[in-house]
CSV table of C-alpha atoms (C1' of nucleotides) in Angstrom, one decimal:
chain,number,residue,atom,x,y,z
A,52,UNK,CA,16.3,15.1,-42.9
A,53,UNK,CA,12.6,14.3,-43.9
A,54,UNK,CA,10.6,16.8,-45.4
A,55,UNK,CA,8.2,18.3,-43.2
A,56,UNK,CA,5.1,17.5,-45.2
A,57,UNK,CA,5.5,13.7,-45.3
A,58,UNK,CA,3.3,11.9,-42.9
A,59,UNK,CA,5.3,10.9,-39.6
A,60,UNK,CA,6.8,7.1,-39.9
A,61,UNK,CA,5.5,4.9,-37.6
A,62,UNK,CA,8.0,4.8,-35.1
A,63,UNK,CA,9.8,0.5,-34.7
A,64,UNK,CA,9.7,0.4,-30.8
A,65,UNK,CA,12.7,-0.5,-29.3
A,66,UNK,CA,12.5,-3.8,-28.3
A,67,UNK,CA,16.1,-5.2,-28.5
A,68,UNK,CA,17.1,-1.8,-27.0
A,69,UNK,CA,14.8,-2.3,-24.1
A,70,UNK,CA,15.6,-6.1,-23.2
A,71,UNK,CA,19.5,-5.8,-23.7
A,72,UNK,CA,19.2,-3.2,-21.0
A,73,UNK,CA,16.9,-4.9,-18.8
A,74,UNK,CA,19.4,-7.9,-19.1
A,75,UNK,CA,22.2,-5.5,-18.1
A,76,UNK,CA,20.8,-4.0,-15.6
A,77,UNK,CA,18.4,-5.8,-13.5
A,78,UNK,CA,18.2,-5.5,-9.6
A,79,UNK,CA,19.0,-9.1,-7.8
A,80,UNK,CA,15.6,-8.6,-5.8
A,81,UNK,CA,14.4,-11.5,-3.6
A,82,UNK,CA,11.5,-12.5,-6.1
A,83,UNK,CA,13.3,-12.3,-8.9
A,84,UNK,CA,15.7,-15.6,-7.5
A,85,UNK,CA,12.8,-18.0,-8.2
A,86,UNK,CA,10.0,-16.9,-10.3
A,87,UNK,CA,7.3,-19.4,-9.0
A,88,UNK,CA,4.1,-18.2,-9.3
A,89,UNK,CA,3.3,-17.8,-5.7
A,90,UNK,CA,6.4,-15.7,-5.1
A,91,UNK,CA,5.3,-13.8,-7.9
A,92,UNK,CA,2.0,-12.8,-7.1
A,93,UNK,CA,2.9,-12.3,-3.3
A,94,UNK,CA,5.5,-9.9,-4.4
A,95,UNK,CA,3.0,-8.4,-6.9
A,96,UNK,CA,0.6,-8.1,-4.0
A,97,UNK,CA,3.0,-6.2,-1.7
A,98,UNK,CA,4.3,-4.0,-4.0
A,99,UNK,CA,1.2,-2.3,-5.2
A,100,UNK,CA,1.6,1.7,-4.1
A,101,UNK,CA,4.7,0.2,-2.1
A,102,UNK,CA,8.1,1.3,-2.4
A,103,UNK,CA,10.8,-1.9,-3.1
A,104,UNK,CA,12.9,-0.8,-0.5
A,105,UNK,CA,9.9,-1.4,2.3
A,106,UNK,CA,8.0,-4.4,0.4
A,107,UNK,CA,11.9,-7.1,0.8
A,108,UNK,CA,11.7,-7.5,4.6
A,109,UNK,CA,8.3,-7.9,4.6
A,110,UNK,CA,8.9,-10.0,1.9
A,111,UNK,CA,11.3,-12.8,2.9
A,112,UNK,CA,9.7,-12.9,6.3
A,113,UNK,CA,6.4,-13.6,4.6
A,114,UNK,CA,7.7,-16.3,2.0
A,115,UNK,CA,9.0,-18.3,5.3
A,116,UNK,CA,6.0,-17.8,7.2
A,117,UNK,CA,3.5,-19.1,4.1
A,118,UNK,CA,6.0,-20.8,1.4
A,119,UNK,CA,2.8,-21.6,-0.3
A,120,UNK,CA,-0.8,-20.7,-0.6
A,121,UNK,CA,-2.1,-23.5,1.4
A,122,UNK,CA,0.2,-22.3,4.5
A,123,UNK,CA,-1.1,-19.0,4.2
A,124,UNK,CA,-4.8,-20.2,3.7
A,125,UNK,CA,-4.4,-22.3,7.1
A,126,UNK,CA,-3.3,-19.1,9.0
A,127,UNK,CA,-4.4,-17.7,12.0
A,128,UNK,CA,-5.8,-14.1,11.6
A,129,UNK,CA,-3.6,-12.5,13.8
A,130,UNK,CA,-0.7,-14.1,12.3
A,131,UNK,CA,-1.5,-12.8,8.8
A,132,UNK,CA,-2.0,-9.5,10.4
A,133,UNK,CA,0.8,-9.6,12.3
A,134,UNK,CA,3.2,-10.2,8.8
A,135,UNK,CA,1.6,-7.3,6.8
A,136,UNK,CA,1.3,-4.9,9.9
A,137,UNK,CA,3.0,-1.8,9.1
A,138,UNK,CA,2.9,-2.8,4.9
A,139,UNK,CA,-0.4,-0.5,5.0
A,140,UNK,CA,-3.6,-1.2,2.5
A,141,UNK,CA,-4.7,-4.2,4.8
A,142,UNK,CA,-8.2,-5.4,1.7
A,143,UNK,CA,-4.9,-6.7,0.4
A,144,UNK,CA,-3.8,-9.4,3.0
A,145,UNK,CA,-7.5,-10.2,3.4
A,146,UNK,CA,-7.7,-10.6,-0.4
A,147,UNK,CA,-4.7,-12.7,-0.9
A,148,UNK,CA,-5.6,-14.9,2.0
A,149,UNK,CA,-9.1,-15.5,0.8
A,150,UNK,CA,-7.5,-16.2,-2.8
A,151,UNK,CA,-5.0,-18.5,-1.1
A,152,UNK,CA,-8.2,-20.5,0.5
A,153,UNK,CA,-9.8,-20.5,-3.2
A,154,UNK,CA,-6.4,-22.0,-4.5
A,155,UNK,CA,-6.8,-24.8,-2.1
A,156,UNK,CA,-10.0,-25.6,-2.6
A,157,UNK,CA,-10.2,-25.0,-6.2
A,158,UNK,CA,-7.1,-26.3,-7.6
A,159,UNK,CA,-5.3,-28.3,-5.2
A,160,UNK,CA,-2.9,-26.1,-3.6
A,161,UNK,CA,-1.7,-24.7,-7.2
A,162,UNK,CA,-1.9,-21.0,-8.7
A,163,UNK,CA,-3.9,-21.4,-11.6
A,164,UNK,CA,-1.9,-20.7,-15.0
A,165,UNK,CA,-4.7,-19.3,-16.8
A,166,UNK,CA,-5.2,-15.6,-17.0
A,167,UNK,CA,-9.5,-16.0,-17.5
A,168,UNK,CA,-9.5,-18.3,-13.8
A,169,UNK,CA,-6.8,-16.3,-12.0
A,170,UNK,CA,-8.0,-13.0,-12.4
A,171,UNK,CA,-11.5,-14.3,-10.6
A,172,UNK,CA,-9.9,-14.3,-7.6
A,173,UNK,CA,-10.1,-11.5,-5.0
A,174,UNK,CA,-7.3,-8.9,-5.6
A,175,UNK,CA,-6.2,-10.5,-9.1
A,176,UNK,CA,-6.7,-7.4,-11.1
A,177,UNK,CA,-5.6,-6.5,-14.7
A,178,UNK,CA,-2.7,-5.2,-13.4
A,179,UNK,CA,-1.8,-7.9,-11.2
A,180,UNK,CA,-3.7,-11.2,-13.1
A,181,UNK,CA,-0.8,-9.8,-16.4
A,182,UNK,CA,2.1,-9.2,-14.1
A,183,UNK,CA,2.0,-12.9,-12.9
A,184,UNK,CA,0.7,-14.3,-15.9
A,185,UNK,CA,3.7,-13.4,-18.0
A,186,UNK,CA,6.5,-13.2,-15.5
A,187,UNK,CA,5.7,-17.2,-14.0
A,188,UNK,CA,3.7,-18.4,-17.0
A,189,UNK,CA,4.5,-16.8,-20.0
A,190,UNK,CA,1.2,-15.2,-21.1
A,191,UNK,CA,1.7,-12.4,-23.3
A,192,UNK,CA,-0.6,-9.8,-21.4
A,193,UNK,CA,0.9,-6.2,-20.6
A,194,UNK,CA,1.7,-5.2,-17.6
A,195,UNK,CA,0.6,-1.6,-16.4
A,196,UNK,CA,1.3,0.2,-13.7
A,197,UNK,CA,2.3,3.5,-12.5
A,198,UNK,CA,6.2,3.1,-14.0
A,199,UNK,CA,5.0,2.4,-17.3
A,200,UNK,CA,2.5,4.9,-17.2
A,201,UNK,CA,5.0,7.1,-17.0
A,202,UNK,CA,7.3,5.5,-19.4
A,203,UNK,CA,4.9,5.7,-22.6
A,204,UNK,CA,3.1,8.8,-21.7
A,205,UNK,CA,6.5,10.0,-22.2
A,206,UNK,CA,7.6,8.1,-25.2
A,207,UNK,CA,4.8,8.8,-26.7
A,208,UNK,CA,4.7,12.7,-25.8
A,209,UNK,CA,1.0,12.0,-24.6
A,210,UNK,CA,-0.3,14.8,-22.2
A,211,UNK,CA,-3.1,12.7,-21.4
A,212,UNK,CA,-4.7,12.6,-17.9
A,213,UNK,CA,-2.4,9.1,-16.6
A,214,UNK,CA,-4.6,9.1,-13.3
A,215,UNK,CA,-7.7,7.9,-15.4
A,216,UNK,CA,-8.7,4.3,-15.9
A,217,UNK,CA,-9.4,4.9,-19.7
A,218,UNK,CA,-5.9,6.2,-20.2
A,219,UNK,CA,-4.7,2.6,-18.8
A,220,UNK,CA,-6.9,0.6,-20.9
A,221,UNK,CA,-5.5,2.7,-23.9
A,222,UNK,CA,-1.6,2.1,-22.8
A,223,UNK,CA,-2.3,-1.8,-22.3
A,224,UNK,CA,-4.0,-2.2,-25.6
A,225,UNK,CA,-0.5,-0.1,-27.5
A,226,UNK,CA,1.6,-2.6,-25.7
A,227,UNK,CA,-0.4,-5.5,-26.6
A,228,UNK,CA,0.8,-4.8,-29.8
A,229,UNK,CA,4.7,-4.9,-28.7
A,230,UNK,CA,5.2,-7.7,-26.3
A,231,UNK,CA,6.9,-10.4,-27.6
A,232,UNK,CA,5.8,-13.5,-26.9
A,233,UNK,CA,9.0,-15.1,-26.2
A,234,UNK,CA,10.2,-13.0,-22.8
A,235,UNK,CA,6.7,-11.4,-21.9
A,236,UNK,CA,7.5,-11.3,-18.5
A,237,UNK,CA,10.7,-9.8,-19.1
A,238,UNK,CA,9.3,-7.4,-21.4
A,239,UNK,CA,6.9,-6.1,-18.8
A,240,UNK,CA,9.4,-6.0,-15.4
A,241,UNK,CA,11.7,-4.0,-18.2
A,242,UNK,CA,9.5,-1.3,-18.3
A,243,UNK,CA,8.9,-1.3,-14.8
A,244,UNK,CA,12.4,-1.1,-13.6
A,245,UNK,CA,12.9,1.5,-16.6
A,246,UNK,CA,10.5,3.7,-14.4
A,247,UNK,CA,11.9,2.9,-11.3
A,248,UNK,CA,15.6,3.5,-12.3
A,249,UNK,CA,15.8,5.9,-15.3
A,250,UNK,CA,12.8,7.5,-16.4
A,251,UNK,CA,11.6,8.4,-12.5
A,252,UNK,CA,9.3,11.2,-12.1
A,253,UNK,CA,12.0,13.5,-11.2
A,254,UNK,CA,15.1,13.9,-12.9
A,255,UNK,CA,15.1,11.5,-15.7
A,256,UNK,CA,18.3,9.7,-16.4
A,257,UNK,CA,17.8,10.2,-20.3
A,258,UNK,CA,21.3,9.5,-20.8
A,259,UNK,CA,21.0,5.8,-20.1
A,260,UNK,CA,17.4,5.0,-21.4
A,261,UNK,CA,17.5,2.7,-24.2
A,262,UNK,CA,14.0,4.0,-25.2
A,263,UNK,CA,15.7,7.6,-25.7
A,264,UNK,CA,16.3,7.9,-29.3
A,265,UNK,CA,12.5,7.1,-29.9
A,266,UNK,CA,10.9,8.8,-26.7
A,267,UNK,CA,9.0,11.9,-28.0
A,268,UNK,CA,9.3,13.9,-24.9
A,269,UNK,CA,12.5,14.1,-25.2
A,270,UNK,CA,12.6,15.0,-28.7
A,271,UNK,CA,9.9,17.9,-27.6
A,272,UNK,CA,11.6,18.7,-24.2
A,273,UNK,CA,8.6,17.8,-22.7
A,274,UNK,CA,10.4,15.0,-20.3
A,275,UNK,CA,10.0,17.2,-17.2
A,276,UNK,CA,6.1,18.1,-17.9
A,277,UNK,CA,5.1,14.5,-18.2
A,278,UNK,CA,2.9,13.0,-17.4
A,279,UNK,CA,0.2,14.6,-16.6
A,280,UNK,CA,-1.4,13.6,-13.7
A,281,UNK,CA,-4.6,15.3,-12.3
A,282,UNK,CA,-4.4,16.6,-8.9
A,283,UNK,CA,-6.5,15.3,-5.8
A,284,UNK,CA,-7.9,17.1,-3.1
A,285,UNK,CA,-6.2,17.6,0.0
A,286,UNK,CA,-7.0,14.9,2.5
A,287,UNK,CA,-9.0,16.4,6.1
A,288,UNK,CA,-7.4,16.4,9.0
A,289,UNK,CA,-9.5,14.7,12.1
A,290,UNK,CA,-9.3,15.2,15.9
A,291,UNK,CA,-9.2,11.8,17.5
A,292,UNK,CA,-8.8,10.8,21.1
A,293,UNK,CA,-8.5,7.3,22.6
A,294,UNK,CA,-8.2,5.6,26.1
A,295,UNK,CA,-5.5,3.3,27.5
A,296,UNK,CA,-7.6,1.6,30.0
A,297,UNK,CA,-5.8,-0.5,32.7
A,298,UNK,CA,-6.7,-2.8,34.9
A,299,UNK,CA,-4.7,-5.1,37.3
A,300,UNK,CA,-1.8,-4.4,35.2
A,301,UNK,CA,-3.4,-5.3,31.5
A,302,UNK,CA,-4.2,-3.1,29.2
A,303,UNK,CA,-7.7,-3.1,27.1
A,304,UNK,CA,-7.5,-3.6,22.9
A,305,UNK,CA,-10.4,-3.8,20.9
A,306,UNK,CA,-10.0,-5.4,17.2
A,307,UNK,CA,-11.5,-3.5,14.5
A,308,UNK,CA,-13.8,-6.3,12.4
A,309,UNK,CA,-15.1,-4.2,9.1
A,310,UNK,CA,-13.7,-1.2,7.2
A,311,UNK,CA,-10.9,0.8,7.6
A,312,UNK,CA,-7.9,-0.9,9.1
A,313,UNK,CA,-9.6,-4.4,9.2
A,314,UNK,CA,-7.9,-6.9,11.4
A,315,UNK,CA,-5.8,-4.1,13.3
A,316,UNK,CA,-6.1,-4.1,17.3
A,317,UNK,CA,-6.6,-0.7,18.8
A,318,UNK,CA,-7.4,1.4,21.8
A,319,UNK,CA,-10.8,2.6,22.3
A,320,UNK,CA,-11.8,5.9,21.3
A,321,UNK,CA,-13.1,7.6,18.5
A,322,UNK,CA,-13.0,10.5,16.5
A,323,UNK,CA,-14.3,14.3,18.2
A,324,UNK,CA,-17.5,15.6,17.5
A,325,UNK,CA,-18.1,19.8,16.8
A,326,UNK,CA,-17.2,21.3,19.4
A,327,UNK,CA,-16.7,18.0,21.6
A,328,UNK,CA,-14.2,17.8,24.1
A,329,UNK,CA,-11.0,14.6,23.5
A,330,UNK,CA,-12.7,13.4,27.1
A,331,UNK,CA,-16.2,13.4,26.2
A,332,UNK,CA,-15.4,12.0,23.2
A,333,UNK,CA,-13.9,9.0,24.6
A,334,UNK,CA,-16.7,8.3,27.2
A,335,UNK,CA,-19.4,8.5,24.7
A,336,UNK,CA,-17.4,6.1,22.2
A,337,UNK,CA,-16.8,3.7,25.6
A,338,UNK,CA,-20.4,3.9,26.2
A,339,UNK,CA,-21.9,3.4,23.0
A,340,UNK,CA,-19.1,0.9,21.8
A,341,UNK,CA,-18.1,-0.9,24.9
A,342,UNK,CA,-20.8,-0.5,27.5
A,343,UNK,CA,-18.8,1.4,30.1
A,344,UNK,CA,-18.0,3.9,32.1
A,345,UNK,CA,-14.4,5.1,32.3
A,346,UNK,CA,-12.7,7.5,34.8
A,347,UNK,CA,-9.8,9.2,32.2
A,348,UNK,CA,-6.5,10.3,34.0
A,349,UNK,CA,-4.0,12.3,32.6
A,350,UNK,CA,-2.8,12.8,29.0
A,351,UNK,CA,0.1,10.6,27.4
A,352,UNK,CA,0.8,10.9,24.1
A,353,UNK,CA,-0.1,13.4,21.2
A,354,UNK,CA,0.8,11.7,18.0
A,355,UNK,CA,0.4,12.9,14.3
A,356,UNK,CA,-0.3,10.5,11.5
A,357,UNK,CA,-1.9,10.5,7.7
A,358,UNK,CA,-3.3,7.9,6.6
A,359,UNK,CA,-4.4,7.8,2.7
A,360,UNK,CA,-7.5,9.8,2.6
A,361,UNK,CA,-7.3,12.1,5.9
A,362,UNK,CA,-4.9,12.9,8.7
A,363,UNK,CA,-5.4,12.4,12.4
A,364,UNK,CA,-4.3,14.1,15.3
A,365,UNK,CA,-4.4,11.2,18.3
A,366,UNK,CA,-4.8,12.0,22.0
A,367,UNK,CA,-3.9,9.3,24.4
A,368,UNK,CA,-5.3,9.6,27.4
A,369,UNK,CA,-5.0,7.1,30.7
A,370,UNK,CA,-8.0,5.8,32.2
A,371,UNK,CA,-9.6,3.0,34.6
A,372,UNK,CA,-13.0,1.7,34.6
A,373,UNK,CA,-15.8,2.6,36.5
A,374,UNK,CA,-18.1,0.7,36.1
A,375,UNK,CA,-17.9,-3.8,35.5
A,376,UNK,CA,-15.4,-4.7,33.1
A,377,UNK,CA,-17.6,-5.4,29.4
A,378,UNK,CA,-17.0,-9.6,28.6
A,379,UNK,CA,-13.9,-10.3,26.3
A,380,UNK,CA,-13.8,-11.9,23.0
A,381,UNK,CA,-12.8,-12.2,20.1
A,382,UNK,CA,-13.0,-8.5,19.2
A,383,UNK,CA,-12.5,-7.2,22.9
A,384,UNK,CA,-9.0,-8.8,25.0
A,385,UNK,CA,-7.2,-7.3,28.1
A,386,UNK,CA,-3.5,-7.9,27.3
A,387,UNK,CA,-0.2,-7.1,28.5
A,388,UNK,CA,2.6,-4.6,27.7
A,389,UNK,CA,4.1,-7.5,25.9
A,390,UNK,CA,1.1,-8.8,24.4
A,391,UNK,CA,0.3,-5.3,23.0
A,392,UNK,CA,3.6,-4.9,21.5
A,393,UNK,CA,2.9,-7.9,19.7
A,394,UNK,CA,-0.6,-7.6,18.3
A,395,UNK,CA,-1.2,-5.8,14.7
A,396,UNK,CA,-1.7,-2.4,15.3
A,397,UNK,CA,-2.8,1.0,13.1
A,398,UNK,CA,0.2,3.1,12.5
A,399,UNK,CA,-0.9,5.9,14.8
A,400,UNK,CA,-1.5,3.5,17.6
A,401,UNK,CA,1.7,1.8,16.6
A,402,UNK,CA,3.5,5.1,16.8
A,403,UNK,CA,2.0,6.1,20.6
A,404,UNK,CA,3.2,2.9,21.7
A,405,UNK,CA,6.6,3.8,23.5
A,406,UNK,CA,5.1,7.3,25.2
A,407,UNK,CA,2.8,4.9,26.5
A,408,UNK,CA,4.3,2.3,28.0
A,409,UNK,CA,6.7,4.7,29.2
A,410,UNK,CA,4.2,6.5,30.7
A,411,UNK,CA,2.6,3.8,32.5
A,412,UNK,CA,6.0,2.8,33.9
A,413,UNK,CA,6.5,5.8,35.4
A,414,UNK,CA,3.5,5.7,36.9
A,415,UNK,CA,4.2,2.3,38.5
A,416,UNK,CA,7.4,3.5,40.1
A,417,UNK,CA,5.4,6.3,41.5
A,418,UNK,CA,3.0,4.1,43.1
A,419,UNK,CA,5.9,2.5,44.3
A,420,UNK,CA,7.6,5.1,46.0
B,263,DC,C1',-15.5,6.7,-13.4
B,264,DA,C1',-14.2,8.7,-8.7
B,265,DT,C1',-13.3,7.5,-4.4
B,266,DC,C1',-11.5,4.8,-0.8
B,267,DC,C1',-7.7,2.3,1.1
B,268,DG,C1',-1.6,3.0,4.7
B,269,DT,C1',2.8,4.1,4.9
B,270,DG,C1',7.4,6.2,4.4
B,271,DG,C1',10.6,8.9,1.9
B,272,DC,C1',11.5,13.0,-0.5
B,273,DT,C1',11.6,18.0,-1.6
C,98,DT,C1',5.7,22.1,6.1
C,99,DA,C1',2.5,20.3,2.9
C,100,DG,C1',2.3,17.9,-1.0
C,101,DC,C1',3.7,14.3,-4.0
C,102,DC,C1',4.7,9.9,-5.1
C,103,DA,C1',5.2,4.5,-5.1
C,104,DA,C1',5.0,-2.8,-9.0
C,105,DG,C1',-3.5,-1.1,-7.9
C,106,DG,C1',-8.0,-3.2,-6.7
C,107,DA,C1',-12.7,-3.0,-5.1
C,108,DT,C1',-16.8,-0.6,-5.2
DNA sequence: CATCCGTGGCT
DNA sequence: TAGCCAAGGAT
């Protein structure tokens, strides 16, 4: 027992402890099989704010659509789309594809090895540009994201504000200082799957953390309380109400070209002004978006859905047009049932899908009879 | 630096 | 249910 006035040793951190249990328990995933640097950094890509579980079909489909950056750079929009639709955060895609295009043309076809040229390109941040750095070239750059946040806030018994950028900056600059050049990549996905697998936000599995004889928190009791994260504002909720507009048995899509949900096909509507009615809302947004006049029918769906900064409450409505058709393009198509089911779409338009269609079946057989 | 960007699972 | 969280980056 030390005395209580001595000055607290510097703690050794675990390192050995760390990578024996890392080599123990590792999950097989589908990136780790071949650590190329293009599997790397699409897997890197997909999993930021993405759960494992959801990124591995999306995943394998990918790596046999584009088995390389030039196959992804040559793409067709709607393919790309089409692969990441549902994986959410769509800048991404856009980013990676864009990147994949610079790769081509800037270092024929390969993913640069050097951490100064691949963190210039779009969506290679510190975070990223370190995580495929060390894991397919062996750069010794620390890896930090939200799992080892956690990790050394609570090794280190730090009640500092995690959700700031400064307190990142200060956690990669501590582990610079421990990553050992020989398995930097495994020294980083360590951590990672430490925080996925033991030291989760709830429940930590203290009894199998090789960190645990030198993690502070649990020497304070403090495991449960960090870290601290500060709390954000509850996201608004928004009335929005959109068309399905048929004609001759098609239905009409517009593609959304800047902004939120880039890329992503869509029925035309918009969101409710005070005190405006869902109908009213969607002629005005035909008018002023589309150029025409629509004559809306009855109402077939009411879906909930929350996206990352608001929810939405989304009323479908039928309608036809009134007035001549607007010309088609590249952001305006009339397509079919089976057409729509295969464009990209938003997740609240994605998850209206069956009431419609069923809805405009019925309808048919009506006519029928 | 704070805010914006999707989605699904969990409590 | 409403809130929280998950392998972040761009602006």
């Amino acid at each position: 027992m030390k005395p209580a006035c001595m000055p607290p040793r510097k703690r050794r951190f675990p390192l050995d402890e760390l990578l024996s249990w890392w080599d123990r328990g590792r999950r097989p995933l589908p990136w780790r099989r071949e650590r190329s640097a293009w599997r790397t950094w699409v897997s890197e890509v997909m999993l930021q704010q993405t759960r494992v579980e959801t990124v591995i079909p999306y995943f394998q489909r990918f790596m046999l659509l584009f088995p390389a950056p030039a196959r992804l750079a040559d793409a067709a929009d709607d393919t790309v789309m089409k692969a990441w639709e549902g994986l959410g955060y769509y800048q991404r895609i856009r980013n990676l594809q864009r990147a994949a295009t610079l790769v081509v043309e800037s270092y024929g076809g390969e993913v640069p090895g050097n951490p100064a040229e691949f963190t210039l390109l779009p969506g290679a941040g510190p975070y990223i540009t370190a995580a495929v750095m060390s894991i397919s070239f062996k750069h010794p750059l620390p890896a930090v994201d939200g799992n080892v946040l956690r990790v050394i806030a609570r090794y280190r018994g730090s009640r500092a504000d995690t959700r700031q950028t400064a307190q990142r900056d200060r956690v990669r600059r501590i582990l610079a200082r421990v990553i050992p050049p020989e398995r930097p990549g495994d020294f980083n996905e360590a951590l990672m799957e430490l925080g996925a697998l033991v030291c989760t936000p709830r429940k930590p599995d203290c009894g199998h953390c090789p960190l645990a004889a030198a993690c502070r928190a649990r020497r304070l009791g403090l495991t449960t309380q960090l870290p601290v994260r500060s709390r954000r504002t509850a996201p608004p909720q928004i009335d929005v109400a959109v068309a399905v507009v048929t004609h001759l048995g098609k239905i009409l899509v517009r593609r959304r070209s800047d902004g939120h949900l880039n890329g992503l096909w869509e029925f035309p509507g918009g969101r409710l002004l005070a005190g405006e009615t869902r109908k009213d809302a969607i002629l005005r947004k035909c008018r002023e978006e589309l150029n025409v006049d629509l004559r809306i029918k009855e109402k077939i769906a009411l879906v909930r859905h929350a996206y990352s900064h608001f929810r939405i409450q989304m009323a479908v409505y039928r309608a036809i047009p009134e007035t001549p058709l607007p010309p088609t393009g590249e952001n305006l198509r009339w397509v079919t049932p089976a057409e729509l089911e295969s464009l990209p779409l938003p997740g609240a338009n994605r998850k209206a899908l069956p009431a419609i269609l069923e809805g405009l079946e019925k309808r048919e057989e009506e006519k029928r009879s």
